[in-house]
């Protein structure tokens, strides 16, 4: 006897997760194919980008199979009163994916700006704080979860500062081709990353939208932040001499 009713994805959510799995896997193959069309010195960005979409395909395979989650007690509003006795499916595998892939996305981006290693590592440290506090907050049932939301959002602001302000000053010094690619990919990334806390607030945070809607929200964000970002970055690198980045 289990006293809770579970709020989970349905077959529609699962089908959508399978579709995203296919997009991530196809992008991985495309990025590896593109790597064979460029000189060895240019391949590192293809390998980093392919590693990102490969990791995402495994995470999406897991969620499509309705695995990699744990039930967390939630309340919600019905007829102006709080209803208890429900659990929501929280996909912790999402955070394992992000823990691996968001540092690689930052590496792609900040190597393109020619940023020094200590600053790249410090930005990745802030990113690890953001993902881990987001995970802990998602797994906490009480309203303490919003404390973790604040920690993660403050870390995201530090990341945004290092990308937009510090990154831009480095990329500017490397000429207009580097600067244009970094600018487009950097603005794209930071704009998208600030939408993730909204998805979290409506899903893991406030239990406002159903797990199927969560699947669509995060799925679209992840496609824009991984394969679409990757394609934009790699197209930009076709005109960049790796030597001026110190690579
Ligand atoms: C969390 C928790 C709530 C507060 C903030 C968050 C930020 C998450 C971000 C995730 C980015 C993921 C990407 C995945 C790649 O596909 C953890 C949701 C600020 C920015 C880019």
PDB file of C-alpha atoms and ligand atoms in Angstrom:
ATOM      1  CA  UNK A   1       0.000   0.000   0.000  1.00  0.00           C
ATOM      2  CA  UNK A   2       1.410   3.357  -1.123  1.00  0.00           C
ATOM      3  CA  UNK A   3      -0.524   6.363   0.227  1.00  0.00           C
ATOM      4  CA  UNK A   4       0.408   8.795  -2.572  1.00  0.00           C
ATOM      5  CA  UNK A   5      -0.921   9.245  -6.126  1.00  0.00           C
ATOM      6  CA  UNK A   6       1.882   9.801  -8.604  1.00  0.00           C
ATOM      7  CA  UNK A   7       1.865  12.675 -11.106  1.00  0.00           C
ATOM      8  CA  UNK A   8       3.928  11.301 -13.999  1.00  0.00           C
ATOM      9  CA  UNK A   9       4.500  11.688 -17.739  1.00  0.00           C
ATOM     10  CA  UNK A  10       2.009   9.965 -20.058  1.00  0.00           C
ATOM     11  CA  UNK A  11       2.708   8.205 -23.371  1.00  0.00           C
ATOM     12  CA  UNK A  12       2.567  11.641 -25.037  1.00  0.00           C
ATOM     13  CA  UNK A  13       5.405  12.900 -22.839  1.00  0.00           C
ATOM     14  CA  UNK A  14       7.347   9.723 -23.464  1.00  0.00           C
ATOM     15  CA  UNK A  15       6.865  10.007 -27.266  1.00  0.00           C
ATOM     16  CA  UNK A  16       8.136  13.587 -27.155  1.00  0.00           C
ATOM     17  CA  UNK A  17      11.191  12.476 -25.129  1.00  0.00           C
ATOM     18  CA  UNK A  18      11.882   9.826 -27.791  1.00  0.00           C
ATOM     19  CA  UNK A  19      11.686  12.512 -30.501  1.00  0.00           C
ATOM     20  CA  UNK A  20      14.232  14.666 -28.623  1.00  0.00           C
ATOM     21  CA  UNK A  21      16.449  11.570 -28.165  1.00  0.00           C
ATOM     22  CA  UNK A  22      16.442  11.180 -31.964  1.00  0.00           C
ATOM     23  CA  UNK A  23      17.294  14.860 -32.531  1.00  0.00           C
ATOM     24  CA  UNK A  24      20.239  14.655 -30.104  1.00  0.00           C
ATOM     25  CA  UNK A  25      21.551  11.402 -31.639  1.00  0.00           C
ATOM     26  CA  UNK A  26      21.232  12.716 -35.213  1.00  0.00           C
ATOM     27  CA  UNK A  27      23.054  15.944 -34.243  1.00  0.00           C
ATOM     28  CA  UNK A  28      25.888  13.913 -32.715  1.00  0.00           C
ATOM     29  CA  UNK A  29      26.357  12.047 -36.004  1.00  0.00           C
ATOM     30  CA  UNK A  30      26.152  15.295 -37.997  1.00  0.00           C
ATOM     31  CA  UNK A  31      28.777  17.057 -35.818  1.00  0.00           C
ATOM     32  CA  UNK A  32      31.157  14.094 -36.125  1.00  0.00           C
ATOM     33  CA  UNK A  33      30.621  14.030 -39.894  1.00  0.00           C
ATOM     34  CA  UNK A  34      31.399  17.782 -40.030  1.00  0.00           C
ATOM     35  CA  UNK A  35      34.620  17.155 -38.085  1.00  0.00           C
ATOM     36  CA  UNK A  36      35.908  14.979 -40.904  1.00  0.00           C
ATOM     37  CA  UNK A  37      35.525  17.858 -43.358  1.00  0.00           C
ATOM     38  CA  UNK A  38      37.900  20.229 -41.508  1.00  0.00           C
ATOM     39  CA  UNK A  39      41.598  20.216 -40.627  1.00  0.00           C
ATOM     40  CA  UNK A  40      42.758  18.521 -37.398  1.00  0.00           C
ATOM     41  CA  UNK A  41      43.329  21.842 -35.582  1.00  0.00           C
ATOM     42  CA  UNK A  42      39.646  22.752 -35.993  1.00  0.00           C
ATOM     43  CA  UNK A  43      38.253  19.427 -34.779  1.00  0.00           C
ATOM     44  CA  UNK A  44      38.339  20.044 -31.021  1.00  0.00           C
ATOM     45  CA  UNK A  45      35.169  22.190 -31.164  1.00  0.00           C
ATOM     46  CA  UNK A  46      33.388  19.424 -33.096  1.00  0.00           C
ATOM     47  CA  UNK A  47      34.386  16.837 -30.480  1.00  0.00           C
ATOM     48  CA  UNK A  48      33.233  19.005 -27.546  1.00  0.00           C
ATOM     49  CA  UNK A  49      29.914  19.725 -29.290  1.00  0.00           C
ATOM     50  CA  UNK A  50      29.340  16.078 -30.242  1.00  0.00           C
ATOM     51  CA  UNK A  51      30.055  15.030 -26.618  1.00  0.00           C
ATOM     52  CA  UNK A  52      27.314  17.439 -25.482  1.00  0.00           C
ATOM     53  CA  UNK A  53      24.617  16.003 -27.777  1.00  0.00           C
ATOM     54  CA  UNK A  54      25.768  12.410 -27.155  1.00  0.00           C
ATOM     55  CA  UNK A  55      25.336  12.909 -23.393  1.00  0.00           C
ATOM     56  CA  UNK A  56      21.921  14.485 -23.976  1.00  0.00           C
ATOM     57  CA  UNK A  57      20.777  11.544 -26.127  1.00  0.00           C
ATOM     58  CA  UNK A  58      21.502   9.168 -23.239  1.00  0.00           C
ATOM     59  CA  UNK A  59      19.618  11.400 -20.761  1.00  0.00           C
ATOM     60  CA  UNK A  60      16.625  11.684 -23.126  1.00  0.00           C
ATOM     61  CA  UNK A  61      16.683   7.920 -23.765  1.00  0.00           C
ATOM     62  CA  UNK A  62      16.439   7.504 -19.978  1.00  0.00           C
ATOM     63  CA  UNK A  63      13.508   9.927 -19.584  1.00  0.00           C
ATOM     64  CA  UNK A  64      11.677   8.514 -22.636  1.00  0.00           C
ATOM     65  CA  UNK A  65      11.905   5.107 -20.937  1.00  0.00           C
ATOM     66  CA  UNK A  66      10.409   6.673 -17.785  1.00  0.00           C
ATOM     67  CA  UNK A  67      13.606   6.051 -15.795  1.00  0.00           C
ATOM     68  CA  UNK A  68      16.070   8.312 -13.939  1.00  0.00           C
ATOM     69  CA  UNK A  69      13.420   9.910 -11.725  1.00  0.00           C
ATOM     70  CA  UNK A  70      12.289   9.843  -8.111  1.00  0.00           C
ATOM     71  CA  UNK A  71       8.840  10.735  -6.689  1.00  0.00           C
ATOM     72  CA  UNK A  72       8.794  13.886  -4.504  1.00  0.00           C
ATOM     73  CA  UNK A  73       5.799  14.931  -2.361  1.00  0.00           C
ATOM     74  CA  UNK A  74       3.947  17.967  -3.786  1.00  0.00           C
ATOM     75  CA  UNK A  75       0.864  20.019  -3.017  1.00  0.00           C
ATOM     76  CA  UNK A  76      -1.293  21.880  -5.464  1.00  0.00           C
ATOM     77  CA  UNK A  77      -4.182  24.299  -5.523  1.00  0.00           C
ATOM     78  CA  UNK A  78      -7.704  22.986  -6.263  1.00  0.00           C
ATOM     79  CA  UNK A  79     -10.914  24.992  -5.648  1.00  0.00           C
ATOM     80  CA  UNK A  80      -8.920  27.536  -3.605  1.00  0.00           C
ATOM     81  CA  UNK A  81      -7.595  24.948  -1.153  1.00  0.00           C
ATOM     82  CA  UNK A  82      -4.309  23.058  -0.945  1.00  0.00           C
ATOM     83  CA  UNK A  83      -4.476  19.389  -1.929  1.00  0.00           C
ATOM     84  CA  UNK A  84      -1.829  17.031  -0.491  1.00  0.00           C
ATOM     85  CA  UNK A  85      -1.181  13.318  -0.964  1.00  0.00           C
ATOM     86  CA  UNK A  86       0.486  13.529  -4.392  1.00  0.00           C
ATOM     87  CA  UNK A  87       4.002  12.953  -5.592  1.00  0.00           C
ATOM     88  CA  UNK A  88       5.539  14.401  -8.732  1.00  0.00           C
ATOM     89  CA  UNK A  89       8.022  12.620 -10.971  1.00  0.00           C
ATOM     90  CA  UNK A  90      11.332  14.520 -10.643  1.00  0.00           C
ATOM     91  CA  UNK A  91      13.887  13.578 -13.307  1.00  0.00           C
ATOM     92  CA  UNK A  92      17.222  13.784 -11.512  1.00  0.00           C
ATOM     93  CA  UNK A  93      18.883  12.425 -14.688  1.00  0.00           C
ATOM     94  CA  UNK A  94      18.327  15.891 -16.216  1.00  0.00           C
ATOM     95  CA  UNK A  95      20.805  17.331 -13.706  1.00  0.00           C
ATOM     96  CA  UNK A  96      23.361  14.583 -14.318  1.00  0.00           C
ATOM     97  CA  UNK A  97      23.159  15.500 -18.018  1.00  0.00           C
ATOM     98  CA  UNK A  98      23.524  19.230 -17.251  1.00  0.00           C
ATOM     99  CA  UNK A  99      26.413  18.614 -14.844  1.00  0.00           C
ATOM    100  CA  UNK A 100      28.339  17.063 -17.741  1.00  0.00           C
ATOM    101  CA  UNK A 101      27.108  19.185 -20.649  1.00  0.00           C
ATOM    102  CA  UNK A 102      26.836  22.768 -19.326  1.00  0.00           C
ATOM    103  CA  UNK A 103      30.590  22.939 -18.495  1.00  0.00           C
ATOM    104  CA  UNK A 104      31.267  21.664 -22.037  1.00  0.00           C
ATOM    105  CA  UNK A 105      28.957  24.344 -23.509  1.00  0.00           C
ATOM    106  CA  UNK A 106      30.866  26.992 -21.527  1.00  0.00           C
ATOM    107  CA  UNK A 107      34.159  25.484 -22.692  1.00  0.00           C
ATOM    108  CA  UNK A 108      33.022  25.702 -26.357  1.00  0.00           C
ATOM    109  CA  UNK A 109      31.997  29.302 -25.853  1.00  0.00           C
ATOM    110  CA  UNK A 110      34.855  30.613 -23.705  1.00  0.00           C
ATOM    111  CA  UNK A 111      37.608  28.932 -25.755  1.00  0.00           C
ATOM    112  CA  UNK A 112      36.104  30.764 -28.738  1.00  0.00           C
ATOM    113  CA  UNK A 113      36.547  34.054 -26.853  1.00  0.00           C
ATOM    114  CA  UNK A 114      40.195  33.181 -26.109  1.00  0.00           C
ATOM    115  CA  UNK A 115      39.478  33.507 -22.390  1.00  0.00           C
ATOM    116  CA  UNK A 116      42.362  32.547 -20.007  1.00  0.00           C
ATOM    117  CA  UNK A 117      42.108  29.118 -18.330  1.00  0.00           C
ATOM    118  CA  UNK A 118      41.675  30.383 -14.735  1.00  0.00           C
ATOM    119  CA  UNK A 119      38.618  32.428 -15.750  1.00  0.00           C
ATOM    120  CA  UNK A 120      37.172  29.501 -17.755  1.00  0.00           C
ATOM    121  CA  UNK A 121      37.602  27.196 -14.745  1.00  0.00           C
ATOM    122  CA  UNK A 122      36.066  29.734 -12.382  1.00  0.00           C
ATOM    123  CA  UNK A 123      33.016  30.074 -14.657  1.00  0.00           C
ATOM    124  CA  UNK A 124      32.674  26.283 -14.732  1.00  0.00           C
ATOM    125  CA  UNK A 125      32.857  26.258 -10.916  1.00  0.00           C
ATOM    126  CA  UNK A 126      29.880  28.679 -10.787  1.00  0.00           C
ATOM    127  CA  UNK A 127      28.081  26.412 -13.252  1.00  0.00           C
ATOM    128  CA  UNK A 128      28.613  23.367 -11.009  1.00  0.00           C
ATOM    129  CA  UNK A 129      27.177  25.318  -8.060  1.00  0.00           C
ATOM    130  CA  UNK A 130      24.163  26.247 -10.199  1.00  0.00           C
ATOM    131  CA  UNK A 131      23.385  22.689 -11.338  1.00  0.00           C
ATOM    132  CA  UNK A 132      23.955  21.016  -7.953  1.00  0.00           C
ATOM    133  CA  UNK A 133      21.877  23.557  -6.014  1.00  0.00           C
ATOM    134  CA  UNK A 134      19.160  23.206  -8.684  1.00  0.00           C
ATOM    135  CA  UNK A 135      19.206  19.417  -8.167  1.00  0.00           C
ATOM    136  CA  UNK A 136      19.057  19.651  -4.373  1.00  0.00           C
ATOM    137  CA  UNK A 137      16.202  22.175  -4.623  1.00  0.00           C
ATOM    138  CA  UNK A 138      14.295  19.863  -6.977  1.00  0.00           C
ATOM    139  CA  UNK A 139      14.599  16.974  -4.504  1.00  0.00           C
ATOM    140  CA  UNK A 140      13.594  19.014  -1.421  1.00  0.00           C
ATOM    141  CA  UNK A 141       9.822  18.788  -0.751  1.00  0.00           C
ATOM    142  CA  UNK A 142       9.470  21.793   1.597  1.00  0.00           C
ATOM    143  CA  UNK A 143       9.630  25.457   0.628  1.00  0.00           C
ATOM    144  CA  UNK A 144      13.369  25.381   1.486  1.00  0.00           C
ATOM    145  CA  UNK A 145      13.624  24.424  -2.214  1.00  0.00           C
ATOM    146  CA  UNK A 146      13.272  28.129  -3.080  1.00  0.00           C
ATOM    147  CA  UNK A 147      16.447  28.873  -1.097  1.00  0.00           C
ATOM    148  CA  UNK A 148      18.291  26.574  -3.516  1.00  0.00           C
ATOM    149  CA  UNK A 149      16.571  28.303  -6.412  1.00  0.00           C
ATOM    150  CA  UNK A 150      18.074  31.595  -5.192  1.00  0.00           C
ATOM    151  CA  UNK A 151      21.584  30.051  -4.873  1.00  0.00           C
ATOM    152  CA  UNK A 152      21.362  28.701  -8.443  1.00  0.00           C
ATOM    153  CA  UNK A 153      20.070  31.982  -9.850  1.00  0.00           C
ATOM    154  CA  UNK A 154      22.875  33.985  -8.194  1.00  0.00           C
ATOM    155  CA  UNK A 155      25.417  31.545  -9.694  1.00  0.00           C
ATOM    156  CA  UNK A 156      23.764  32.003 -13.119  1.00  0.00           C
ATOM    157  CA  UNK A 157      24.225  35.778 -12.786  1.00  0.00           C
ATOM    158  CA  UNK A 158      27.952  35.233 -12.142  1.00  0.00           C
ATOM    159  CA  UNK A 159      28.155  33.016 -15.238  1.00  0.00           C
ATOM    160  CA  UNK A 160      26.307  35.628 -17.313  1.00  0.00           C
ATOM    161  CA  UNK A 161      28.735  38.327 -16.146  1.00  0.00           C
ATOM    162  CA  UNK A 162      31.776  36.219 -17.070  1.00  0.00           C
ATOM    163  CA  UNK A 163      30.353  35.403 -20.501  1.00  0.00           C
ATOM    164  CA  UNK A 164      28.866  38.748 -21.470  1.00  0.00           C
ATOM    165  CA  UNK A 165      31.265  41.244 -19.868  1.00  0.00           C
ATOM    166  CA  UNK A 166      34.577  39.382 -19.425  1.00  0.00           C
ATOM    167  CA  UNK A 167      34.152  37.119 -22.479  1.00  0.00           C
ATOM    168  CA  UNK A 168      33.250  39.959 -24.776  1.00  0.00           C
ATOM    169  CA  UNK A 169      36.299  42.002 -23.778  1.00  0.00           C
ATOM    170  CA  UNK A 170      38.548  39.043 -24.638  1.00  0.00           C
ATOM    171  CA  UNK A 171      36.838  38.220 -27.939  1.00  0.00           C
ATOM    172  CA  UNK A 172      36.971  41.846 -29.036  1.00  0.00           C
ATOM    173  CA  UNK A 173      40.763  41.743 -28.787  1.00  0.00           C
ATOM    174  CA  UNK A 174      40.830  38.803 -31.255  1.00  0.00           C
ATOM    175  CA  UNK A 175      39.279  40.610 -34.202  1.00  0.00           C
ATOM    176  CA  UNK A 176      35.896  40.883 -35.854  1.00  0.00           C
ATOM    177  CA  UNK A 177      35.459  37.261 -37.059  1.00  0.00           C
ATOM    178  CA  UNK A 178      35.993  35.812 -33.573  1.00  0.00           C
ATOM    179  CA  UNK A 179      34.000  38.614 -31.998  1.00  0.00           C
ATOM    180  CA  UNK A 180      30.998  38.098 -34.291  1.00  0.00           C
ATOM    181  CA  UNK A 181      30.829  34.342 -33.626  1.00  0.00           C
ATOM    182  CA  UNK A 182      31.286  34.790 -29.882  1.00  0.00           C
ATOM    183  CA  UNK A 183      28.705  37.574 -29.745  1.00  0.00           C
ATOM    184  CA  UNK A 184      25.997  35.571 -31.587  1.00  0.00           C
ATOM    185  CA  UNK A 185      26.612  32.325 -29.647  1.00  0.00           C
ATOM    186  CA  UNK A 186      27.094  34.112 -26.304  1.00  0.00           C
ATOM    187  CA  UNK A 187      23.910  36.188 -26.512  1.00  0.00           C
ATOM    188  CA  UNK A 188      21.985  33.087 -27.697  1.00  0.00           C
ATOM    189  CA  UNK A 189      23.298  31.042 -24.761  1.00  0.00           C
ATOM    190  CA  UNK A 190      22.742  33.562 -21.994  1.00  0.00           C
ATOM    191  CA  UNK A 191      19.229  34.440 -23.243  1.00  0.00           C
ATOM    192  CA  UNK A 192      18.269  30.736 -23.249  1.00  0.00           C
ATOM    193  CA  UNK A 193      19.904  29.942 -19.903  1.00  0.00           C
ATOM    194  CA  UNK A 194      17.758  32.567 -18.152  1.00  0.00           C
ATOM    195  CA  UNK A 195      14.595  30.725 -19.319  1.00  0.00           C
ATOM    196  CA  UNK A 196      15.600  27.519 -17.458  1.00  0.00           C
ATOM    197  CA  UNK A 197      14.766  28.949 -13.995  1.00  0.00           C
ATOM    198  CA  UNK A 198      11.256  29.756 -15.334  1.00  0.00           C
ATOM    199  CA  UNK A 199      10.778  26.135 -16.468  1.00  0.00           C
ATOM    200  CA  UNK A 200      12.092  24.952 -13.072  1.00  0.00           C
ATOM    201  CA  UNK A 201       9.759  27.283 -11.144  1.00  0.00           C
ATOM    202  CA  UNK A 202       6.734  25.910 -13.030  1.00  0.00           C
ATOM    203  CA  UNK A 203       7.846  22.250 -12.793  1.00  0.00           C
ATOM    204  CA  UNK A 204      10.156  21.030 -10.006  1.00  0.00           C
ATOM    205  CA  UNK A 205       9.639  24.260  -8.054  1.00  0.00           C
ATOM    206  CA  UNK A 206       5.934  25.106  -7.980  1.00  0.00           C
ATOM    207  CA  UNK A 207       4.320  22.004  -9.574  1.00  0.00           C
ATOM    208  CA  UNK A 208       2.263  24.394 -11.738  1.00  0.00           C
ATOM    209  CA  UNK A 209       2.545  22.554 -15.065  1.00  0.00           C
ATOM    210  CA  UNK A 210       2.210  18.792 -15.713  1.00  0.00           C
ATOM    211  CA  UNK A 211       5.270  16.580 -16.318  1.00  0.00           C
ATOM    212  CA  UNK A 212       4.238  16.316 -20.012  1.00  0.00           C
ATOM    213  CA  UNK A 213       4.382  20.122 -20.326  1.00  0.00           C
ATOM    214  CA  UNK A 214       7.700  20.116 -18.461  1.00  0.00           C
ATOM    215  CA  UNK A 215       8.963  17.667 -21.102  1.00  0.00           C
ATOM    216  CA  UNK A 216       8.027  20.060 -23.921  1.00  0.00           C
ATOM    217  CA  UNK A 217       9.401  23.158 -22.122  1.00  0.00           C
ATOM    218  CA  UNK A 218      12.824  21.684 -21.225  1.00  0.00           C
ATOM    219  CA  UNK A 219      12.967  19.708 -24.495  1.00  0.00           C
ATOM    220  CA  UNK A 220      12.645  22.822 -26.677  1.00  0.00           C
ATOM    221  CA  UNK A 221      15.147  24.701 -24.481  1.00  0.00           C
ATOM    222  CA  UNK A 222      17.646  21.818 -24.672  1.00  0.00           C
ATOM    223  CA  UNK A 223      17.340  21.553 -28.475  1.00  0.00           C
ATOM    224  CA  UNK A 224      17.995  25.297 -28.827  1.00  0.00           C
ATOM    225  CA  UNK A 225      20.836  25.289 -26.248  1.00  0.00           C
ATOM    226  CA  UNK A 226      22.645  22.168 -27.541  1.00  0.00           C
ATOM    227  CA  UNK A 227      22.211  21.177 -31.247  1.00  0.00           C
ATOM    228  CA  UNK A 228      21.187  24.645 -32.517  1.00  0.00           C
ATOM    229  CA  UNK A 229      23.911  26.362 -30.442  1.00  0.00           C
ATOM    230  CA  UNK A 230      26.426  23.746 -31.630  1.00  0.00           C
ATOM    231  CA  UNK A 231      25.563  24.247 -35.303  1.00  0.00           C
ATOM    232  CA  UNK A 232      25.895  28.043 -34.954  1.00  0.00           C
ATOM    233  CA  UNK A 233      29.246  27.724 -33.181  1.00  0.00           C
ATOM    234  CA  UNK A 234      30.728  25.231 -35.669  1.00  0.00           C
ATOM    235  CA  UNK A 235      29.595  27.300 -38.666  1.00  0.00           C
ATOM    236  CA  UNK A 236      31.298  30.331 -37.082  1.00  0.00           C
ATOM    237  CA  UNK A 237      34.516  28.351 -36.585  1.00  0.00           C
ATOM    238  CA  UNK A 238      34.801  27.625 -40.320  1.00  0.00           C
ATOM    239  CA  UNK A 239      36.114  31.199 -40.682  1.00  0.00           C
ATOM    240  CA  UNK A 240      38.262  31.284 -37.527  1.00  0.00           C
ATOM    241  CA  UNK A 241      41.959  30.382 -37.534  1.00  0.00           C
ATOM    242  CA  UNK A 242      42.474  28.157 -34.418  1.00  0.00           C
ATOM    243  CA  UNK A 243      45.987  29.608 -34.027  1.00  0.00           C
ATOM    244  CA  UNK A 244      44.650  33.026 -32.981  1.00  0.00           C
ATOM    245  CA  UNK A 245      42.757  31.319 -30.127  1.00  0.00           C
ATOM    246  CA  UNK A 246      46.029  29.771 -28.957  1.00  0.00           C
ATOM    247  CA  UNK A 247      44.845  26.276 -29.993  1.00  0.00           C
TER     248      UNK A 247
HETATM  249  C1  LIG B   1      18.116  25.546 -12.442  1.00  0.00           C
HETATM  250  C2  LIG B   1      17.529  25.640 -11.020  1.00  0.00           C
HETATM  251  C3  LIG B   1      16.783  26.880 -10.793  1.00  0.00           C
HETATM  252  C4  LIG B   1      17.635  28.079 -10.964  1.00  0.00           C
HETATM  253  C5  LIG B   1      18.510  28.021 -12.176  1.00  0.00           C
HETATM  254  C6  LIG B   1      18.695  26.865 -12.909  1.00  0.00           C
HETATM  255  C7  LIG B   1      19.448  26.978 -14.173  1.00  0.00           C
HETATM  256  C8  LIG B   1      19.637  26.042 -15.082  1.00  0.00           C
HETATM  257  C9  LIG B   1      20.308  26.198 -16.339  1.00  0.00           C
HETATM  258  C10 LIG B   1      20.430  25.091 -17.089  1.00  0.00           C
HETATM  259  C11 LIG B   1      20.979  25.023 -18.386  1.00  0.00           C
HETATM  260  C12 LIG B   1      20.933  23.884 -19.035  1.00  0.00           C
HETATM  261  C13 LIG B   1      21.372  23.668 -20.367  1.00  0.00           C
HETATM  262  C14 LIG B   1      21.260  22.443 -20.833  1.00  0.00           C
HETATM  263  C15 LIG B   1      21.678  22.069 -22.129  1.00  0.00           C
HETATM  264  O1  LIG B   1      20.945  21.589 -22.898  1.00  0.00           O
HETATM  265  C16 LIG B   1      19.192  24.487 -12.327  1.00  0.00           C
HETATM  266  C17 LIG B   1      17.013  25.076 -13.378  1.00  0.00           C
HETATM  267  C18 LIG B   1      19.164  29.307 -12.574  1.00  0.00           C
HETATM  268  C19 LIG B   1      20.824  27.505 -16.779  1.00  0.00           C
HETATM  269  C20 LIG B   1      21.931  24.755 -21.173  1.00  0.00           C
END
